[in-house]
C-alpha positions as semicolon CSV with decimal commas, in nm:
position;residue;x (nm);y (nm);z (nm)
1;M;0,105;-1,970;-2,766
2;V;-0,255;-2,074;-2,706
3;P;-0,474;-1,779;-2,602
4;K;-0,618;-1,796;-2,252
5;T;-0,973;-1,692;-2,176
6;T;-0,949;-1,685;-1,796
7;P;-0,972;-1,327;-1,659
8;Y;-0,639;-1,189;-1,538
9;L;-0,536;-0,931;-1,283
10;V;-0,209;-0,736;-1,298
11;S;-0,050;-0,514;-1,033
12;L;0,253;-0,287;-1,013
13;D;0,408;-0,176;-0,683
14;L;0,663;0,098;-0,762
15;G;0,876;0,102;-0,450
16;E;1,170;0,334;-0,389
17;S;1,434;0,071;-0,461
18;K;1,238;-0,218;-0,613
19;I;0,945;-0,262;-0,848
20;C;0,716;-0,564;-0,800
21;A;0,483;-0,694;-1,070
22;L;0,222;-0,967;-1,025
23;I;-0,009;-1,147;-1,267
24;A;-0,298;-1,354;-1,135
25;E;-0,591;-1,549;-1,267
26;T;-0,937;-1,507;-1,119
27;K;-1,121;-1,835;-1,073
28;E;-1,486;-1,910;-1,013
29;G;-1,592;-1,776;-0,677
30;G;-1,343;-1,491;-0,698
31;Q;-1,034;-1,690;-0,594
32;V;-0,711;-1,513;-0,696
33;E;-0,428;-1,741;-0,811
34;I;-0,080;-1,605;-0,871
35;V;0,063;-1,716;-1,206
36;G;0,351;-1,474;-1,258
37;K;0,574;-1,239;-1,062
38;G;0,865;-1,014;-1,144
39;T;1,096;-0,775;-0,961
40;A;1,353;-0,517;-1,064
41;T;1,578;-0,296;-0,856
42;H;1,614;0,069;-0,954
43;K;1,724;0,414;-0,838
44;G;1,454;0,611;-1,014
45;A;1,248;0,714;-0,709
46;R;1,304;0,878;-0,374
47;K;1,047;0,902;-0,090
48;G;0,758;0,817;-0,318
49;T;0,860;1,064;-0,589
50;I;0,999;0,967;-0,928
51;I;1,333;1,142;-0,985
52;D;1,458;0,951;-1,291
53;V;1,195;0,864;-1,550
54;P;1,414;0,653;-1,786
55;A;1,549;0,444;-1,497
56;T;1,198;0,386;-1,363
57;V;1,062;0,296;-1,706
58;E;1,336;0,040;-1,765
59;A;1,280;-0,116;-1,423
60;I;0,906;-0,145;-1,489
61;K;0,983;-0,316;-1,821
62;R;1,215;-0,566;-1,652
63;A;0,972;-0,651;-1,373
64;V;0,676;-0,686;-1,611
65;E;0,871;-0,898;-1,859
66;E;0,981;-1,137;-1,583
67;A;0,619;-1,177;-1,472
68;E;0,502;-1,220;-1,831
69;I;0,753;-1,497;-1,900
70;M;0,647;-1,685;-1,588
71;A;0,276;-1,647;-1,668
72;G;0,304;-1,695;-2,045
73;V;0,099;-1,383;-2,124
74;Q;0,162;-1,020;-2,213
75;V;0,043;-0,743;-1,983
76;E;-0,177;-0,469;-2,127
77;R;-0,292;-0,279;-1,818
78;A;-0,230;-0,287;-1,446
79;V;-0,344;-0,152;-1,112
80;V;-0,070;0,077;-0,977
81;G;0,008;0,176;-0,618
82;V;0,043;0,538;-0,507
83;A;0,235;0,661;-0,202
84;G;0,454;0,945;-0,086
85;P;0,492;1,208;0,186
86;E;0,278;1,461;-0,005
87;V;-0,035;1,243;-0,005
88;Q;-0,300;1,409;0,212
89;S;-0,625;1,277;0,355
90;F;-0,916;1,401;0,563
91;N;-1,271;1,307;0,662
92;S;-1,572;1,484;0,514
93;R;-1,943;1,486;0,604
94;Q;-2,218;1,624;0,384
95;V;-2,597;1,601;0,399
96;V;-2,860;1,590;0,122
97;A;-3,239;1,583;0,127
98;V;-3,409;1,255;0,037
99;S;-3,582;1,308;-0,296
100;A;-3,868;1,054;-0,290
101;K;-4,209;1,166;-0,170
102;N;-4,238;0,859;0,051
103;R;-3,893;0,947;0,197
104;E;-3,749;0,607;0,109
105;I;-3,377;0,639;0,039
106;G;-3,282;0,524;-0,310
107;R;-2,961;0,473;-0,502
108;D;-2,974;0,824;-0,643
109;D;-2,986;0,968;-0,291
110;I;-2,679;0,768;-0,191
111;A;-2,495;0,879;-0,503
112;R;-2,584;1,246;-0,438
113;A;-2,467;1,221;-0,076
114;L;-2,135;1,072;-0,183
115;D;-2,094;1,334;-0,455
116;A;-2,164;1,610;-0,200
117;A;-1,907;1,463;0,039
118;R;-1,642;1,460;-0,232
119;S;-1,721;1,816;-0,342
120;V;-1,469;1,968;-0,107
121;P;-1,202;2,221;-0,201
122;V;-0,855;2,081;-0,262
123;P;-0,542;2,271;-0,366
124;A;-0,513;2,337;-0,738
125;E;-0,207;2,112;-0,768
126;Y;-0,390;1,819;-0,605
127;E;-0,658;1,577;-0,720
128;I;-0,889;1,339;-0,533
129;L;-0,767;0,980;-0,552
130;H;-1,022;0,807;-0,327
131;V;-1,354;0,890;-0,165
132;I;-1,416;0,601;0,073
133;P;-1,748;0,579;0,261
134;R;-1,706;0,533;0,637
135;Q;-2,070;0,542;0,740
136;F;-2,402;0,714;0,674
137;A;-2,650;0,892;0,897
138;V;-3,027;0,906;0,844
139;D;-3,199;1,202;1,011
140;G;-2,900;1,240;1,241
141;R;-2,876;0,873;1,344
142;D;-2,518;0,762;1,285
143;G;-2,373;0,418;1,227
144;V;-2,568;0,323;0,913
145;T;-2,358;0,109;0,679
146;D;-2,610;0,083;0,393
147;P;-2,903;0,327;0,393
148;L;-3,070;0,186;0,080
149;G;-3,443;0,138;0,147
150;M;-3,443;0,319;0,482
151;V;-3,693;0,598;0,544
152;G;-3,590;0,949;0,637
153;S;-3,579;1,308;0,520
154;K;-3,203;1,370;0,539
155;L;-2,914;1,147;0,436
156;E;-2,560;1,227;0,549
157;A;-2,247;1,066;0,408
158;D;-1,928;1,040;0,614
159;V;-1,632;0,968;0,386
160;H;-1,253;0,951;0,396
161;V;-1,098;1,157;0,116
162;V;-0,747;1,090;-0,012
163;T;-0,579;1,353;-0,229
164;V;-0,250;1,332;-0,415
165;P;-0,042;1,585;-0,609
166;L;-0,115;1,583;-0,981
167;A;0,258;1,564;-1,048
168;I;0,282;1,229;-0,867
169;T;-0,002;1,065;-1,056
170;Q;0,108;1,210;-1,391
171;N;0,465;1,092;-1,345
172;L;0,346;0,746;-1,246
173;L;0,113;0,735;-1,542
174;N;0,384;0,850;-1,784
175;C;0,638;0,595;-1,657
176;V;0,398;0,302;-1,671
177;N;0,269;0,404;-2,015
178;R;0,623;0,442;-2,152
179;A;0,693;0,090;-2,028
180;G;0,412;-0,030;-2,256
181;V;0,149;-0,080;-1,987
182;E;-0,183;0,099;-1,946
183;V;-0,297;0,217;-1,602
184;S;-0,643;0,094;-1,509
185;E;-0,648;0,220;-1,149
186;M;-0,430;0,398;-0,898
187;V;-0,471;0,286;-0,538
188;L;-0,324;0,424;-0,217
189;E;-0,066;0,169;-0,105
190;P;-0,166;0,125;0,263
191;L;-0,525;0,076;0,150
192;A;-0,405;-0,200;-0,083
193;A;-0,184;-0,358;0,183
194;G;-0,478;-0,363;0,424
195;A;-0,684;-0,560;0,175
196;A;-0,409;-0,823;0,162
197;V;-0,312;-0,866;0,527
198;L;-0,595;-0,753;0,757
199;T;-0,898;-0,951;0,871
200;P;-1,254;-0,813;0,897
201;D;-1,242;-0,868;1,274
202;E;-0,929;-0,654;1,306
203;K;-1,087;-0,374;1,105
204;E;-1,397;-0,393;1,323
205;L;-1,209;-0,385;1,654
206;G;-0,969;-0,112;1,546
207;V;-0,633;-0,179;1,383
208;L;-0,328;0,020;1,277
209;L;-0,142;-0,094;0,965
210;A;0,210;0,035;0,900
211;D;0,365;-0,042;0,562
212;V;0,741;0,007;0,598
213;G;0,871;0,086;0,250
214;G;1,211;0,198;0,130
215;G;1,186;0,574;0,178
216;T;0,862;0,622;0,372
217;T;0,621;0,437;0,597
218;E;0,255;0,466;0,506
219;F;-0,003;0,390;0,773
220;A;-0,378;0,349;0,796
221;V;-0,629;0,296;1,076
222;W;-0,958;0,110;1,054
223;R;-1,231;0,133;1,320
224;Q;-1,576;-0,026;1,321
225;G;-1,495;-0,183;0,986
226;A;-1,428;0,149;0,812
227;L;-1,115;0,339;0,716
228;A;-1,065;0,615;0,973
229;L;-0,720;0,761;0,906
230;T;-0,434;0,745;0,657
231;G;-0,094;0,908;0,669
232;V;0,277;0,881;0,601
233;V;0,603;0,942;0,789
234;P;0,930;1,016;0,608
235;V;1,127;0,719;0,742
236;G;1,160;0,377;0,577
237;G;1,391;0,082;0,540
238;N;1,655;0,271;0,344
239;H;1,710;0,497;0,644
240;F;1,811;0,191;0,848
241;T;2,056;0,097;0,575
242;N;2,194;0,448;0,547
243;D;2,253;0,466;0,923
244;L;2,466;0,152;0,903
245;A;2,652;0,286;0,600
246;V;2,735;0,618;0,769
247;V;2,829;0,488;1,113
248;L;3,022;0,183;0,992
249;K;3,175;0,367;0,692
250;T;3,065;0,099;0,449
251;P;2,907;0,128;0,100
252;F;2,527;0,142;0,092
253;Q;2,495;-0,189;-0,092
254;D;2,712;-0,362;0,168
255;A;2,512;-0,202;0,447
256;E;2,192;-0,335;0,291
257;R;2,340;-0,684;0,267
258;L;2,456;-0,671;0,629
259;K;2,117;-0,544;0,745
260;K;1,940;-0,838;0,584
261;K;2,196;-1,101;0,682
262;A;2,302;-0,996;1,031
263;G;2,080;-0,702;1,128
264;A;1,854;-0,690;1,433
265;A;1,646;-0,401;1,566
266;L;1,674;-0,521;1,925
267;Q;2,006;-0,547;2,104
268;A;1,876;-0,812;2,340
269;L;1,848;-1,056;2,048
270;V;2,223;-1,043;1,976
271;A;2,502;-1,207;2,175
272;E;2,767;-0,960;2,297
273;D;3,057;-1,152;2,142
274;E;2,914;-1,190;1,788
275;V;3,123;-1,016;1,522
276;V;3,068;-0,956;1,149
277;D;3,313;-0,843;0,881
278;V;3,223;-0,507;0,731
279;P;3,381;-0,382;0,403
280;L;3,510;-0,025;0,428
281;T;3,435;0,239;0,164
282;G;3,689;0,293;-0,109
283;G;3,814;-0,064;-0,091
284;R;4,016;0,014;0,224
285;G;3,978;-0,338;0,358
286;I;3,758;-0,514;0,609
287;Q;3,682;-0,418;0,967
288;P;3,531;-0,645;1,235
289;V;3,218;-0,498;1,393
290;R;3,015;-0,629;1,685
291;R;2,662;-0,726;1,585
292;R;2,549;-0,560;1,908
293;Q;2,675;-0,227;1,769
294;M;2,475;-0,283;1,451
295;A;2,169;-0,367;1,658
296;E;2,211;-0,048;1,860
297;I;2,208;0,158;1,538
298;L;1,904;-0,023;1,398
299;E;1,713;-0,021;1,727
300;S;1,748;0,356;1,755
301;R;1,605;0,407;1,405
302;A;1,324;0,155;1,470
303;E;1,222;0,341;1,786
304;E;1,214;0,668;1,593
305;L;1,005;0,520;1,313
306;L;0,749;0,366;1,545
307;S;0,726;0,680;1,758
308;L;0,657;0,888;1,448
309;V;0,376;0,655;1,340
310;L;0,218;0,622;1,684
311;D;0,241;0,996;1,753
312;S;0,078;1,074;1,418
313;V;-0,209;0,838;1,495
314;A;-0,249;0,953;1,857
315;R;-0,302;1,312;1,743
316;E;-0,622;1,199;1,570
317;I;-0,734;0,875;1,739
318;P;-0,677;0,749;2,096
319;L;-0,442;0,451;2,082
320;S;-0,672;0,276;2,330
321;E;-0,920;0,242;2,043
322;I;-0,669;0,039;1,838
323;R;-0,785;-0,277;2,014
324;A;-0,665;-0,525;1,751
325;G;-0,318;-0,374;1,765
326;L;-0,050;-0,290;1,513
327;V;0,022;-0,485;1,195
328;L;0,364;-0,423;1,040
329;T;0,409;-0,507;0,674
330;G;0,628;-0,409;0,381
331;G;0,991;-0,504;0,333
332;G;1,095;-0,327;0,654
333;A;0,880;-0,566;0,860
334;E;1,131;-0,843;0,783
335;L;1,398;-0,684;1,005
336;D;1,461;-0,914;1,298
337;G;1,343;-0,764;1,626
338;I;1,128;-0,482;1,487
339;L;0,808;-0,650;1,606
340;E;0,944;-0,666;1,960
341;V;1,046;-0,299;1,949
342;A;0,700;-0,208;1,824
343;E;0,532;-0,372;2,125
344;T;0,702;-0,139;2,372
345;P;0,590;0,224;2,308
346;A;0,212;0,186;2,332
347;G;0,167;-0,167;2,462
348;L;-0,028;-0,267;2,152
349;P;-0,031;-0,627;2,032
350;V;0,187;-0,652;1,721
351;R;0,205;-0,898;1,434
352;K;0,366;-0,920;1,092
353;G;0,132;-0,871;0,797
354;I;0,160;-1,148;0,537
355;P;-0,062;-1,166;0,223
356;Q;-0,351;-1,407;0,273
357;G;-0,637;-1,563;0,080
358;L;-0,447;-1,649;-0,238
359;G;-0,404;-1,955;-0,456
360;G;-0,153;-2,055;-0,721
361;L;0,214;-1,972;-0,665
362;T;0,160;-1,850;-0,309
363;D;0,518;-1,926;-0,207
364;V;0,650;-1,647;-0,431
365;V;0,447;-1,380;-0,247
366;A;0,477;-1,520;0,106
367;G;0,669;-1,223;0,247
368;P;0,542;-0,885;0,376
369;E;0,721;-0,703;0,091
370;W;0,446;-0,837;-0,139
371;S;0,152;-0,701;0,062
372;V;0,093;-0,395;-0,157
373;A;0,123;-0,585;-0,487
374;V;-0,119;-0,854;-0,367
375;G;-0,359;-0,593;-0,231
376;L;-0,359;-0,415;-0,566
377;L;-0,467;-0,742;-0,728
378;L;-0,754;-0,772;-0,481
379;H;-0,866;-0,417;-0,556
380;G;-0,847;-0,496;-0,926
381;R;-1,072;-0,796;-0,869
382;A;-1,333;-0,577;-0,703
383;S;-1,311;-0,306;-0,970
384;S;-1,540;-0,266;-1,265
385;V;-1,235;-0,220;-1,488
386;S;-1,029;-0,540;-1,516
387;P;-0,655;-0,527;-1,590
388;R;-0,592;-0,717;-1,912
389;V;-0,330;-0,941;-2,064
390;R;-0,276;-1,091;-2,407
391;P;-0,100;-1,411;-2,510
392;R;0,266;-1,314;-2,484
393;A;0,330;-1,367;-2,857
394;V;0,095;-1,080;-2,946
395;A;0,269;-0,740;-2,944
396;G;0,136;-0,393;-2,872
397;V;-0,079;-0,225;-2,609
398;L;-0,396;-0,018;-2,606
399;S;-0,408;0,360;-2,588
400;N;-0,382;0,542;-2,255
401;L;-0,677;0,531;-2,018
402;T;-0,680;0,612;-1,646
403;T;-0,971;0,497;-1,432
404;R;-0,922;0,576;-1,062
405;L;-1,095;0,410;-0,772
406;K;-1,408;0,605;-0,678
407;G;-1,473;0,438;-0,341
408;L;-1,512;0,095;-0,193
409;F;-1,892;0,118;-0,190
410;A;-1,944;0,306;-0,514
411;S;-2,092;-0,003;-0,675
412;S;-2,365;-0,017;-0,411
413;A;-2,473;0,330;-0,513
414;Q;-2,508;0,224;-0,876
415;K;-2,705;-0,098;-0,836
């Protein structure tokens, strides 16, 4: 196979029930073009935590190999998403004195302010994943986005800090490495999804993103163009499926199929006389079930999920400041009627988040379930460490190396 010299980006989204792998080329001007994708179902994770390493490793191998075959290259390293109910985040503000005699703020001052803001105590079993600048203040004047060259005696950095248990990152790293892939970065999944589906205007006005995964729903809020809040609730798409399985006494896999084929999260969308055939557990035959009954089950779970997200946000930020509304993404956003249910509790405008701004095989990543994987590619593009590939005929990978994201504006502090 002829070697390719075009830079490549590779991402891995390790969901609870499915792993998604993407390979993309970066063109002149920074355009990202999808050239390969792969998926693999698995049962190696639960609520963002790996519970079966061999099963997860094999699923990663299958997803990566499918993407490699489509792209005609072999993956060496990838940007990997991180999520889970144990991820914690908070805002931090720290101030430093400007070092120059003329009081002009330089790159070193910005770097020291960011370092001070990240020098906060975290539990021994946790590590800092991201330190994301929100804004700066010069001599107490807030709202500064880039203080370089400004004059003042004190520089304050306001950052959003994301921490994650060491066990989560180490298990992710071990699984990906054992699958023959090196980890170049780990990125919080809602942060990645936001890069793929949100517009700058939405982030400026105030927007809530909810990424409905299999076992959890991660959310993030942006205000005035900066990340303001991140969090997670322990309900995801698999809970909808499990509710159907329990109430209708059908196997989980049949409940999942029924949810996708005939499910609706709003009873008003379903005619009262519509009936579907539901297989009973243990091969005990088929029972007819009204679709309206299925919708009642799913609507109840959708209301719970959205209430959990909105209540979590409202404890920190007034919902009236989420002026651009709610964007639902992830595989759970495909459920018919969930957007309509989401409009009710807080009266926010709601839309489905679909990956944007791509070239190449865009049709293969046109659904919300690809938001995280696409966003990881976009973060890889912006990173100083590029995921690598080789021509597929060449075997082997490089030794382990983990380089985590230091902050969206870290590069501005190093110029």
